[in-house]
């Protein structure tokens, strides 16, 4: 029987009266929908797309090896239940190139402007005819990139995304859905020095001397699959090599030429967006791949999440992204020069400089981390170029607090106020000073326990982190950018970085037009900002940071790194 509108309403009211539980459920559904709409309107007012964003096709279930090892300390019942509830649905329905869809949706760290940058129609580089790239011969493309190369609708060369094989779930032992081919497995086991040729401190693999501690916290295929440096292809300026996948098919694999490593809330989104428009530069994927700081250790993209699964394999990471297609478009034959493909690739993960969280799980008994991210990257390619941006540590800390609270990265007492921020600063400084009573400054800076407060205090202690990067790389391979100087004259700043990378400068008029069309804005609403900082808070932070800024000035040899805070 068809009911009229009023009859339907009466019928619903009758059900609610007879069953009060229905009223509760309805209210919860309405509140959840309202919260979702509100959250989406805040988080995605401006979008910055990361990754390829495509779906893969699924095939049938294939047999997977089940004798993978996983650290026993990570498989406690709490972690097991957490992993099952958060990832099982996604891991049995689809697979993505580098992350799960849950991870990509939370890939918002350090997006101070959250703007979707689009390149201008006019190609900014190169300026002169002799620098222009041309269409490469088909035989050269097939020889360098293999049979994966296809033609798109515009008759341009493209290399399609690889399908990825999923590893066994270490918690329930059930086989997962696999795609139809290709021998690129997403997850693998952690390294085991006992399987390699090692002495008491180092292992020796493919002409590399590797600390045993690095082996323990990285995928087992990282150094067995990575060839000696001398085998990198001379036809590419970017470090690339020909390797074979699990199906014994030859493919092109590459690692980044340079890394934008941080710091968080220091303009790295802006820097990434501009550089990716350069005709020589290709981003391996979207911003913030988080491979070295999280995925290689079995962590997910989100901050403050301990390792709960197998690490992402090095083989899949070096074969992922659009960099192969982009490198094809940088062909130019220069007589007397072996390089044919002149493009370079980058990885921009602003937490790579500081995030070594949960290192204690892999190295129990140590007061400080025996190895950090720069040790791993330098072992893979000691010629890597590093770009790091520094900002007034107090301003950076306030910006991080506002951002992380607004986007629910940390648990915060909302709305944010100067008084709440002051109380958190007092707590963070007190926690750090208590740590200093029994540990070194470096041990406290890297301590996972000190990383749990929304103040983000630890990430403003630049000198400790930079000292580790300068131990791993020579000074001439690290470009240190001052955020305040960058936003004062972005044209000069970007062109200086182009010089550092050895690529042509952006034309001044192009940069001015680009920056005019992409004014930097912050998507935070006023109720997510602190209107001012209390005098007591600022003085507490000035006193706290002073000895660390003294170290920074000595490390970089310039008084400007005091930011005129002590004049």
Coordinates of C-alpha atoms in Angstrom, one line a residue:
X1 CA 0.0 0.0 0.0
X2 CA 1.3 3.4 -1.0
X3 CA 1.6 5.9 1.9
X4 CA 1.3 9.6 1.6
X5 CA 4.0 11.9 2.9
X6 CA 2.2 12.6 6.2
X7 CA 1.5 8.9 6.6
X8 CA 5.1 8.1 6.2
X9 CA 6.1 10.6 8.8
X10 CA 3.5 9.2 11.3
X11 CA 4.8 5.7 10.5
X12 CA 8.4 6.8 11.3
X13 CA 7.3 8.5 14.5
X14 CA 5.4 5.4 15.6
X15 CA 8.5 3.2 15.0
X16 CA 10.7 5.7 17.1
X17 CA 8.2 5.7 20.0
X18 CA 7.9 1.9 20.0
X19 CA 11.7 1.5 19.7
X20 CA 13.7 4.3 21.4
X21 CA 16.9 2.7 20.1
X22 CA 15.9 3.9 16.6
X23 CA 15.9 7.5 17.8
X24 CA 19.4 7.2 19.1
X25 CA 20.6 5.6 15.9
X26 CA 19.0 8.3 13.8
X27 CA 20.5 11.1 15.9
X28 CA 24.0 9.5 15.7
X29 CA 23.6 9.1 11.9
X30 CA 22.7 12.8 11.5
X31 CA 25.5 13.9 13.8
X32 CA 28.0 11.7 11.9
X33 CA 26.8 13.1 8.5
X34 CA 27.1 16.7 9.8
X35 CA 30.6 16.1 11.2
X36 CA 31.7 14.5 8.0
X37 CA 30.5 17.5 5.9
X38 CA 32.1 19.9 8.3
X39 CA 35.4 18.0 8.4
X40 CA 35.5 17.7 4.6
X41 CA 34.8 21.4 4.1
X42 CA 37.7 22.2 6.4
X43 CA 40.2 19.7 5.1
X44 CA 39.5 20.0 1.4
X45 CA 38.7 23.6 0.8
X46 CA 41.8 23.7 -1.3
X47 CA 43.1 20.4 -2.7
X48 CA 46.7 19.3 -3.4
X49 CA 46.5 16.0 -5.3
X50 CA 49.2 13.5 -4.5
X51 CA 50.0 10.2 -6.3
X52 CA 48.5 9.0 -9.5
X53 CA 45.1 8.5 -8.0
X54 CA 44.2 5.6 -10.3
X55 CA 42.6 2.3 -9.4
X56 CA 44.1 -1.1 -10.4
X57 CA 42.3 -4.1 -11.7
X58 CA 42.1 -7.2 -9.7
X59 CA 42.6 -10.7 -10.9
X60 CA 42.2 -14.0 -9.0
X61 CA 43.8 -15.2 -5.8
X62 CA 47.4 -16.5 -6.2
X63 CA 49.5 -18.4 -3.8
X64 CA 51.9 -16.3 -1.7
X65 CA 54.8 -17.4 0.3
X66 CA 54.0 -17.5 4.0
X67 CA 57.4 -17.8 5.6
X68 CA 57.9 -14.1 6.0
X69 CA 59.3 -13.0 9.3
X70 CA 58.1 -10.1 11.3
X71 CA 59.5 -8.7 14.6
X72 CA 57.7 -10.4 17.5
X73 CA 57.6 -7.1 19.4
X74 CA 55.3 -5.7 16.8
X75 CA 52.7 -8.6 16.8
X76 CA 51.1 -8.0 20.2
X77 CA 47.4 -8.5 20.5
X78 CA 46.7 -4.7 20.6
X79 CA 48.5 -4.1 17.4
X80 CA 46.9 -7.1 15.8
X81 CA 43.4 -6.0 16.5
X82 CA 44.2 -2.4 15.4
X83 CA 45.6 -3.6 12.1
X84 CA 42.7 -5.9 11.4
X85 CA 40.1 -3.2 12.0
X86 CA 41.8 -0.4 10.0
X87 CA 43.3 -2.1 7.0
X88 CA 41.6 -5.4 6.2
X89 CA 38.7 -4.0 4.1
X90 CA 41.0 -1.9 2.0
X91 CA 43.7 -4.6 1.6
X92 CA 41.2 -7.2 0.3
X93 CA 39.4 -4.9 -2.2
X94 CA 42.1 -2.9 -3.9
X95 CA 45.7 -2.1 -4.2
X96 CA 47.5 1.1 -5.0
X97 CA 51.0 1.8 -6.3
X98 CA 52.6 2.9 -3.1
X99 CA 50.0 3.5 -0.4
X100 CA 46.5 2.4 0.5
X101 CA 43.7 4.8 -0.2
X102 CA 43.5 5.5 3.5
X103 CA 47.0 6.7 3.5
X104 CA 46.6 9.0 0.5
X105 CA 43.6 10.6 2.1
X106 CA 45.6 11.5 5.1
X107 CA 48.5 12.8 3.2
X108 CA 48.1 16.3 4.4
X109 CA 51.1 17.0 6.5
X110 CA 52.8 20.4 6.0
X111 CA 50.3 21.7 3.4
X112 CA 50.3 25.2 4.8
X113 CA 48.4 26.5 1.8
X114 CA 46.7 23.3 0.6
X115 CA 46.4 24.9 -2.9
X116 CA 46.0 22.9 -6.0
X117 CA 48.8 24.2 -8.2
X118 CA 48.4 24.1 -11.9
X119 CA 51.2 25.0 -14.3
X120 CA 50.8 27.9 -16.7
X121 CA 50.2 27.0 -20.3
X122 CA 53.4 28.6 -21.4
X123 CA 56.4 26.2 -21.0
X124 CA 58.8 28.0 -18.7
X125 CA 62.0 26.1 -19.6
X126 CA 64.1 25.8 -21.5
X127 CA 64.5 29.3 -22.9
X128 CA 66.7 28.7 -25.9
X129 CA 66.4 26.3 -28.8
X130 CA 69.6 24.4 -28.1
X131 CA 68.1 23.3 -24.8
X132 CA 64.8 22.1 -26.1
X133 CA 63.9 18.4 -25.7
X134 CA 62.8 16.4 -28.7
X135 CA 60.9 13.2 -29.3
X136 CA 63.3 10.3 -28.8
X137 CA 63.6 7.6 -31.4
X138 CA 61.4 4.6 -30.8
X139 CA 64.2 2.1 -30.7
X140 CA 66.0 4.2 -28.0
X141 CA 62.8 4.3 -25.9
X142 CA 62.3 0.6 -26.2
X143 CA 65.9 -0.1 -25.3
X144 CA 66.0 2.2 -22.3
X145 CA 62.4 1.7 -20.9
X146 CA 61.6 -1.8 -22.1
X147 CA 58.4 -3.3 -23.6
X148 CA 56.2 -1.6 -21.0
X149 CA 56.1 1.6 -23.1
X150 CA 52.8 2.3 -24.8
X151 CA 51.2 5.1 -26.8
X152 CA 48.5 7.3 -25.5
X153 CA 45.7 9.0 -27.4
X154 CA 48.0 11.9 -28.3
X155 CA 50.6 9.5 -29.7
X156 CA 52.9 10.2 -26.8
X157 CA 55.1 7.6 -25.1
X158 CA 53.7 6.5 -21.7
X159 CA 54.8 3.9 -19.2
X160 CA 51.7 2.5 -17.4
X161 CA 51.5 2.0 -13.7
X162 CA 52.6 -1.4 -12.6
X163 CA 50.3 -3.8 -10.9
X164 CA 51.6 -4.6 -7.4
X165 CA 51.5 -7.9 -5.6
X166 CA 50.5 -7.8 -2.0
X167 CA 52.5 -9.5 0.7
X168 CA 51.0 -11.9 3.2
X169 CA 49.2 -10.3 6.1
X170 CA 51.4 -11.0 9.1
X171 CA 48.5 -11.0 11.5
X172 CA 45.8 -13.3 10.2
X173 CA 48.0 -15.3 7.8
X174 CA 45.3 -15.2 5.1
X175 CA 46.3 -14.8 1.4
X176 CA 45.2 -11.5 -0.1
X177 CA 43.9 -10.6 -3.5
X178 CA 46.5 -10.2 -6.2
X179 CA 46.5 -8.4 -9.5
X180 CA 46.8 -10.2 -12.7
X181 CA 50.5 -10.0 -13.3
X182 CA 53.7 -8.4 -13.0
X183 CA 56.1 -9.5 -10.4
X184 CA 56.2 -6.3 -8.4
X185 CA 55.4 -7.2 -4.8
X186 CA 54.4 -4.3 -2.6
X187 CA 55.5 -5.7 0.8
X188 CA 58.4 -7.8 1.8
X189 CA 60.2 -8.9 5.0
X190 CA 62.7 -6.8 7.0
X191 CA 66.4 -7.3 6.3
X192 CA 68.4 -9.9 8.2
X193 CA 72.1 -9.5 8.5
X194 CA 72.5 -13.2 9.1
X195 CA 71.6 -13.8 5.5
X196 CA 74.3 -11.4 4.2
X197 CA 78.1 -11.3 4.3
X198 CA 78.8 -9.2 7.4
X199 CA 81.5 -8.5 10.0
X200 CA 80.8 -7.2 13.5
X201 CA 79.6 -3.8 12.4
X202 CA 79.0 -3.8 8.6
X203 CA 77.4 -5.9 5.9
X204 CA 78.8 -5.9 2.3
X205 CA 76.3 -6.1 -0.5
X206 CA 76.7 -5.1 -4.2
X207 CA 79.9 -3.1 -3.4
X208 CA 78.3 -1.2 -0.6
X209 CA 79.4 -1.0 3.0
X210 CA 76.2 -0.9 5.0
X211 CA 75.7 -0.6 8.8
X212 CA 74.1 -3.7 10.2
X213 CA 71.6 -1.5 12.0
X214 CA 70.4 -0.2 8.6
X215 CA 69.8 -3.7 7.4
X216 CA 67.5 -4.4 10.4
X217 CA 65.1 -1.6 9.8
X218 CA 64.8 -1.7 6.0
X219 CA 63.2 -4.0 3.5
X220 CA 65.3 -7.1 2.8
X221 CA 65.4 -6.2 -1.0
X222 CA 66.7 -2.7 -0.5
X223 CA 70.4 -3.5 -0.9
X224 CA 70.2 -6.9 -2.6
X225 CA 68.1 -5.4 -5.5
X226 CA 70.0 -2.0 -5.7
X227 CA 73.0 -2.5 -8.0
X228 CA 76.4 -1.0 -7.5
X229 CA 76.6 2.7 -8.3
X230 CA 78.7 2.0 -11.4
X231 CA 75.8 0.1 -13.0
X232 CA 73.6 3.2 -13.0
X233 CA 72.7 4.0 -16.7
X234 CA 75.0 6.6 -18.3
X235 CA 72.1 7.5 -20.6
X236 CA 70.2 9.1 -17.7
X237 CA 71.3 12.0 -15.6
X238 CA 68.9 10.7 -12.9
X239 CA 70.2 7.6 -11.0
X240 CA 68.4 4.7 -12.9
X241 CA 69.2 1.1 -13.7
X242 CA 67.8 -1.8 -15.6
X243 CA 66.6 -4.6 -13.3
X244 CA 64.4 -7.7 -13.3
X245 CA 61.2 -8.0 -11.5
X246 CA 59.8 -11.2 -9.8
X247 CA 58.7 -12.5 -13.2
X248 CA 62.3 -12.0 -14.5
X249 CA 61.1 -9.2 -16.9
X250 CA 63.5 -6.4 -17.4
X251 CA 62.3 -3.0 -16.3
X252 CA 63.6 0.5 -15.6
X253 CA 64.1 1.4 -11.9
X254 CA 65.0 4.9 -10.6
X255 CA 65.7 6.6 -7.3
X256 CA 65.4 10.4 -6.7
X257 CA 68.1 12.8 -7.8
X258 CA 67.2 15.1 -5.0
X259 CA 65.1 15.3 -1.8
X260 CA 63.2 18.1 -0.2
X261 CA 63.4 16.8 3.4
X262 CA 61.7 19.5 5.5
X263 CA 61.1 21.1 7.8
X264 CA 57.4 20.7 8.4
X265 CA 55.5 24.1 8.0
X266 CA 58.5 25.8 6.3
X267 CA 57.1 26.2 2.8
X268 CA 57.9 22.8 1.3
X269 CA 54.5 22.6 -0.4
X270 CA 55.1 25.8 -2.2
X271 CA 58.7 24.8 -3.2
X272 CA 57.5 21.4 -4.5
X273 CA 54.7 22.9 -6.5
X274 CA 57.0 25.4 -8.3
X275 CA 59.8 22.9 -9.0
X276 CA 57.6 20.2 -10.4
X277 CA 56.6 22.7 -13.2
X278 CA 60.2 22.7 -14.4
X279 CA 60.7 20.8 -17.7
X280 CA 63.8 19.0 -16.2
X281 CA 62.1 18.0 -13.0
X282 CA 59.7 15.1 -12.4
X283 CA 58.1 14.2 -9.1
X284 CA 58.3 10.5 -8.5
X285 CA 54.8 10.6 -7.2
X286 CA 52.9 13.2 -5.3
X287 CA 54.3 15.2 -2.4
X288 CA 55.1 13.3 0.7
X289 CA 55.8 9.7 -0.3
X290 CA 57.0 9.0 3.3
X291 CA 59.1 6.0 2.1
X292 CA 62.3 6.6 4.1
X293 CA 60.7 7.9 7.3
X294 CA 57.8 5.5 7.5
X295 CA 56.9 3.0 4.8
X296 CA 60.3 1.3 4.8
X297 CA 59.9 0.6 8.5
X298 CA 56.4 -0.9 8.2
X299 CA 54.6 2.2 9.3
X300 CA 51.6 3.8 7.6
X301 CA 51.5 7.4 6.3
X302 CA 49.9 8.8 9.4
X303 CA 52.1 10.4 12.1
X304 CA 52.6 8.8 15.5
X305 CA 51.7 5.3 14.3
X306 CA 54.1 2.5 15.3
X307 CA 55.1 -0.2 12.8
X308 CA 52.2 -2.6 12.3
X309 CA 53.0 -4.4 9.1
X310 CA 55.7 -5.5 6.7
X311 CA 57.8 -2.7 5.0
X312 CA 57.0 -1.5 1.5
X313 CA 59.5 -3.3 -0.8
X314 CA 62.3 -1.3 -2.4
X315 CA 61.6 -2.9 -5.7
X316 CA 58.0 -1.5 -5.8
X317 CA 59.1 1.9 -4.6
X318 CA 61.8 2.3 -7.3
X319 CA 59.4 1.2 -10.0
X320 CA 56.4 3.3 -8.9
X321 CA 55.2 6.8 -9.9
X322 CA 55.1 8.6 -13.2
X323 CA 58.8 9.4 -13.4
X324 CA 59.5 6.9 -16.2
X325 CA 56.9 8.6 -18.5
X326 CA 58.2 12.0 -17.6
X327 CA 61.9 11.1 -18.2
X328 CA 61.0 10.0 -21.7
X329 CA 60.0 13.6 -22.5
X330 CA 63.5 14.9 -21.5
X331 CA 65.4 13.4 -24.5
X332 CA 68.1 15.4 -26.1
X333 CA 71.2 14.1 -27.9
X334 CA 74.3 16.2 -27.4
X335 CA 77.4 15.2 -29.4
X336 CA 80.1 14.0 -27.0
X337 CA 77.7 13.5 -24.1
X338 CA 76.5 10.1 -23.1
X339 CA 73.4 11.5 -21.4
X340 CA 70.3 11.2 -23.5
X341 CA 67.5 11.7 -20.9
X342 CA 68.3 14.9 -19.0
X343 CA 65.4 14.9 -16.5
X344 CA 65.8 14.5 -12.8
X345 CA 63.3 13.3 -10.2
X346 CA 62.6 14.5 -6.7
X347 CA 61.0 13.2 -3.5
X348 CA 59.5 15.9 -1.2
X349 CA 58.7 14.5 2.2
X350 CA 59.1 17.3 4.8
X351 CA 59.1 15.0 7.8
X352 CA 62.1 13.0 6.4
X353 CA 64.5 15.3 8.2
X354 CA 63.1 14.6 11.7
X355 CA 60.8 11.5 11.6
X356 CA 62.7 8.5 12.9
X357 CA 59.9 7.6 15.3
X358 CA 59.8 4.2 16.9
X359 CA 63.4 3.5 16.1
X360 CA 63.6 2.0 19.6
X361 CA 61.6 -1.0 18.4
X362 CA 64.4 -1.9 16.0
X363 CA 67.3 -1.0 18.2
X364 CA 66.4 -1.9 21.8
X365 CA 69.0 -0.9 24.4
X366 CA 70.3 2.2 22.6
X367 CA 70.0 5.7 24.1
X368 CA 70.2 7.3 20.7
X369 CA 69.2 6.0 17.3
X370 CA 72.3 4.3 15.8
X371 CA 71.2 5.2 12.3
X372 CA 68.7 7.7 10.9
X373 CA 67.2 8.6 7.5
X374 CA 70.2 10.4 6.1
X375 CA 72.4 7.3 6.7
X376 CA 70.0 5.2 4.6
X377 CA 69.7 7.7 1.7
X378 CA 73.5 8.3 1.7
X379 CA 74.1 4.5 1.6
X380 CA 71.8 4.2 -1.4
X381 CA 73.3 7.1 -3.3
X382 CA 76.0 9.3 -1.7
X383 CA 75.6 11.8 -4.6
X384 CA 72.0 12.7 -3.6
X385 CA 71.2 16.4 -3.3
X386 CA 69.3 17.6 -0.3
X387 CA 67.1 20.7 0.1
X388 CA 66.0 21.8 3.6
X389 CA 64.0 24.8 4.6
X390 CA 64.3 26.4 8.1
X391 CA 61.9 28.9 9.7
X392 CA 61.9 30.9 12.9
X393 CA 61.5 28.0 15.3
X394 CA 58.8 29.6 17.4
X395 CA 56.8 30.7 14.4
X396 CA 57.1 27.2 12.9
X397 CA 56.0 25.6 16.2
X398 CA 52.9 27.8 16.4
X399 CA 52.0 27.1 12.8
X400 CA 52.4 23.3 13.3
X401 CA 50.3 23.4 16.4
X402 CA 47.4 25.2 14.6
X403 CA 47.6 23.0 11.6
X404 CA 47.8 19.6 13.4
X405 CA 45.0 20.5 15.7
X406 CA 42.8 21.8 12.9
X407 CA 43.2 18.6 10.9
X408 CA 43.1 16.2 13.9
X409 CA 46.6 14.9 13.5
X410 CA 47.0 15.2 17.2
X411 CA 44.4 15.1 20.0
X412 CA 43.9 18.7 21.0
X413 CA 41.6 20.6 23.3
X414 CA 39.7 22.6 20.7
X415 CA 39.2 25.4 20.0
X416 CA 42.9 26.5 20.3
X417 CA 43.7 29.4 22.5
X418 CA 46.9 31.2 23.6
X419 CA 46.4 29.8 27.1
X420 CA 46.0 26.2 25.9
X421 CA 49.0 26.6 23.7
X422 CA 51.0 27.9 26.7
X423 CA 50.1 25.0 28.9
X424 CA 51.1 22.5 26.2
X425 CA 54.4 24.4 25.7
X426 CA 55.1 24.2 29.4
X427 CA 54.4 20.5 29.3
X428 CA 56.6 19.9 26.3
X429 CA 59.5 21.8 27.6
X430 CA 59.2 20.1 31.0
X431 CA 59.1 16.7 29.3
X432 CA 62.2 17.4 27.3
X433 CA 64.1 18.8 30.3
X434 CA 63.2 15.7 32.3
X435 CA 64.6 13.6 29.5
X436 CA 67.8 15.6 29.5
X437 CA 68.5 14.5 33.1
X438 CA 69.1 10.9 32.0
X439 CA 69.8 11.1 28.3
X440 CA 71.7 13.2 25.7
X441 CA 70.2 16.1 23.8
X442 CA 70.2 13.9 20.6
X443 CA 68.6 11.0 22.4
X444 CA 65.8 13.3 23.7
X445 CA 65.3 15.0 20.3
X446 CA 64.8 11.6 18.6
X447 CA 62.9 10.1 21.6
X448 CA 59.5 8.8 20.3
X449 CA 58.0 9.8 23.7
X450 CA 58.8 13.5 23.2
X451 CA 57.0 13.4 19.8
X452 CA 53.5 12.9 21.1
X453 CA 52.5 16.4 21.9
X454 CA 50.8 18.8 19.4
X455 CA 53.3 21.5 20.1
X456 CA 55.8 19.8 17.7
X457 CA 58.6 21.2 19.9
X458 CA 61.2 18.7 18.9
X459 CA 61.0 19.5 15.2
X460 CA 62.2 23.1 15.9
X461 CA 65.5 21.8 17.3
X462 CA 67.1 22.1 13.9
X463 CA 70.8 21.7 14.9
X464 CA 70.5 18.1 16.0
X465 CA 68.9 16.9 12.8
X466 CA 71.1 18.9 10.5
X467 CA 74.2 17.6 12.2
X468 CA 73.1 14.1 11.3
X469 CA 72.5 15.0 7.6
X470 CA 75.9 16.8 7.5
X471 CA 77.6 13.7 8.7
X472 CA 76.0 11.7 5.9
X473 CA 76.5 14.2 3.1
X474 CA 79.1 16.9 2.3
X475 CA 78.0 20.5 2.8
X476 CA 78.0 21.3 -0.9
X477 CA 75.2 18.7 -1.4
X478 CA 72.9 20.3 1.1
X479 CA 71.0 23.5 0.3
X480 CA 69.7 25.2 3.4
X481 CA 66.9 27.7 2.6
X482 CA 65.6 30.3 5.1
X483 CA 61.8 30.3 4.8
X484 CA 61.5 34.1 5.5
X485 CA 64.0 34.9 2.7
X486 CA 62.2 32.6 0.3
X487 CA 58.8 34.3 0.8
X488 CA 60.4 37.7 0.6
X489 CA 61.9 37.1 -2.9
X490 CA 60.7 33.8 -4.3
X491 CA 62.1 34.4 -7.8
X492 CA 65.6 34.8 -6.5
X493 CA 65.2 31.9 -4.1
X494 CA 63.9 29.4 -6.7
X495 CA 66.6 30.4 -9.2
X496 CA 69.2 29.8 -6.6
X497 CA 67.8 26.4 -6.0
X498 CA 67.9 25.7 -9.8
X499 CA 71.6 26.6 -9.8
X500 CA 72.1 24.2 -6.9
X501 CA 70.4 21.4 -8.9
X502 CA 72.2 22.2 -12.1
X503 CA 69.1 23.0 -14.1
X504 CA 68.2 26.1 -16.1
X505 CA 66.6 29.0 -14.3
X506 CA 63.0 30.0 -14.6
X507 CA 62.5 33.1 -16.7
X508 CA 61.8 36.0 -14.3
X509 CA 58.6 37.0 -16.1
X510 CA 57.3 33.5 -16.0
X511 CA 57.9 33.3 -12.3
X512 CA 56.2 36.6 -11.6
X513 CA 53.2 35.5 -13.6
X514 CA 53.1 32.1 -11.9
X515 CA 53.4 33.6 -8.4
X516 CA 50.7 36.2 -9.2
X517 CA 48.3 33.4 -10.2
X518 CA 49.1 31.3 -7.2
X519 CA 49.0 33.6 -4.2
X520 CA 49.9 31.7 -1.1
X521 CA 47.0 31.3 1.3
X522 CA 46.3 29.4 4.4
X523 CA 43.1 27.4 4.5
X524 CA 42.8 27.5 8.3
X525 CA 39.8 29.4 9.5
X526 CA 40.1 32.0 12.3
X527 CA 38.8 29.7 15.0
X528 CA 41.7 27.4 14.2
X529 CA 44.3 30.0 14.8
X530 CA 45.9 31.4 17.9
X531 CA 45.2 35.2 17.8
X532 CA 48.4 36.0 19.7
X533 CA 51.1 34.3 21.7
X534 CA 51.4 35.0 25.4
X535 CA 54.5 36.9 26.5
X536 CA 55.3 34.1 29.0
X537 CA 55.1 31.5 26.2
X538 CA 57.4 33.4 23.9
X539 CA 60.0 34.0 26.6
X540 CA 59.9 30.3 27.7
X541 CA 60.6 29.2 24.1
X542 CA 63.3 31.9 23.6
X543 CA 65.2 30.5 26.6
X544 CA 64.7 26.9 25.6
X545 CA 65.9 27.3 22.0
X546 CA 68.9 29.5 22.7
X547 CA 71.5 26.8 23.2
X548 CA 70.2 24.9 20.1
X549 CA 70.3 28.0 18.0
X550 CA 73.9 28.6 19.2
X551 CA 74.7 25.2 17.8
X552 CA 72.9 25.9 14.6
X553 CA 74.8 29.2 14.0
X554 CA 78.2 27.4 14.6
X555 CA 77.0 24.5 12.3
X556 CA 76.0 26.8 9.4
X557 CA 78.4 29.7 10.1
X558 CA 76.0 32.6 9.9
X559 CA 74.3 34.7 12.7
X560 CA 71.2 35.0 10.6
X561 CA 70.0 31.7 12.0
X562 CA 69.2 33.5 15.2
X563 CA 66.3 35.2 13.3
X564 CA 67.1 38.4 15.2
X565 CA 65.3 37.0 18.2
X566 CA 68.0 37.9 20.7
X567 CA 68.9 41.5 19.6

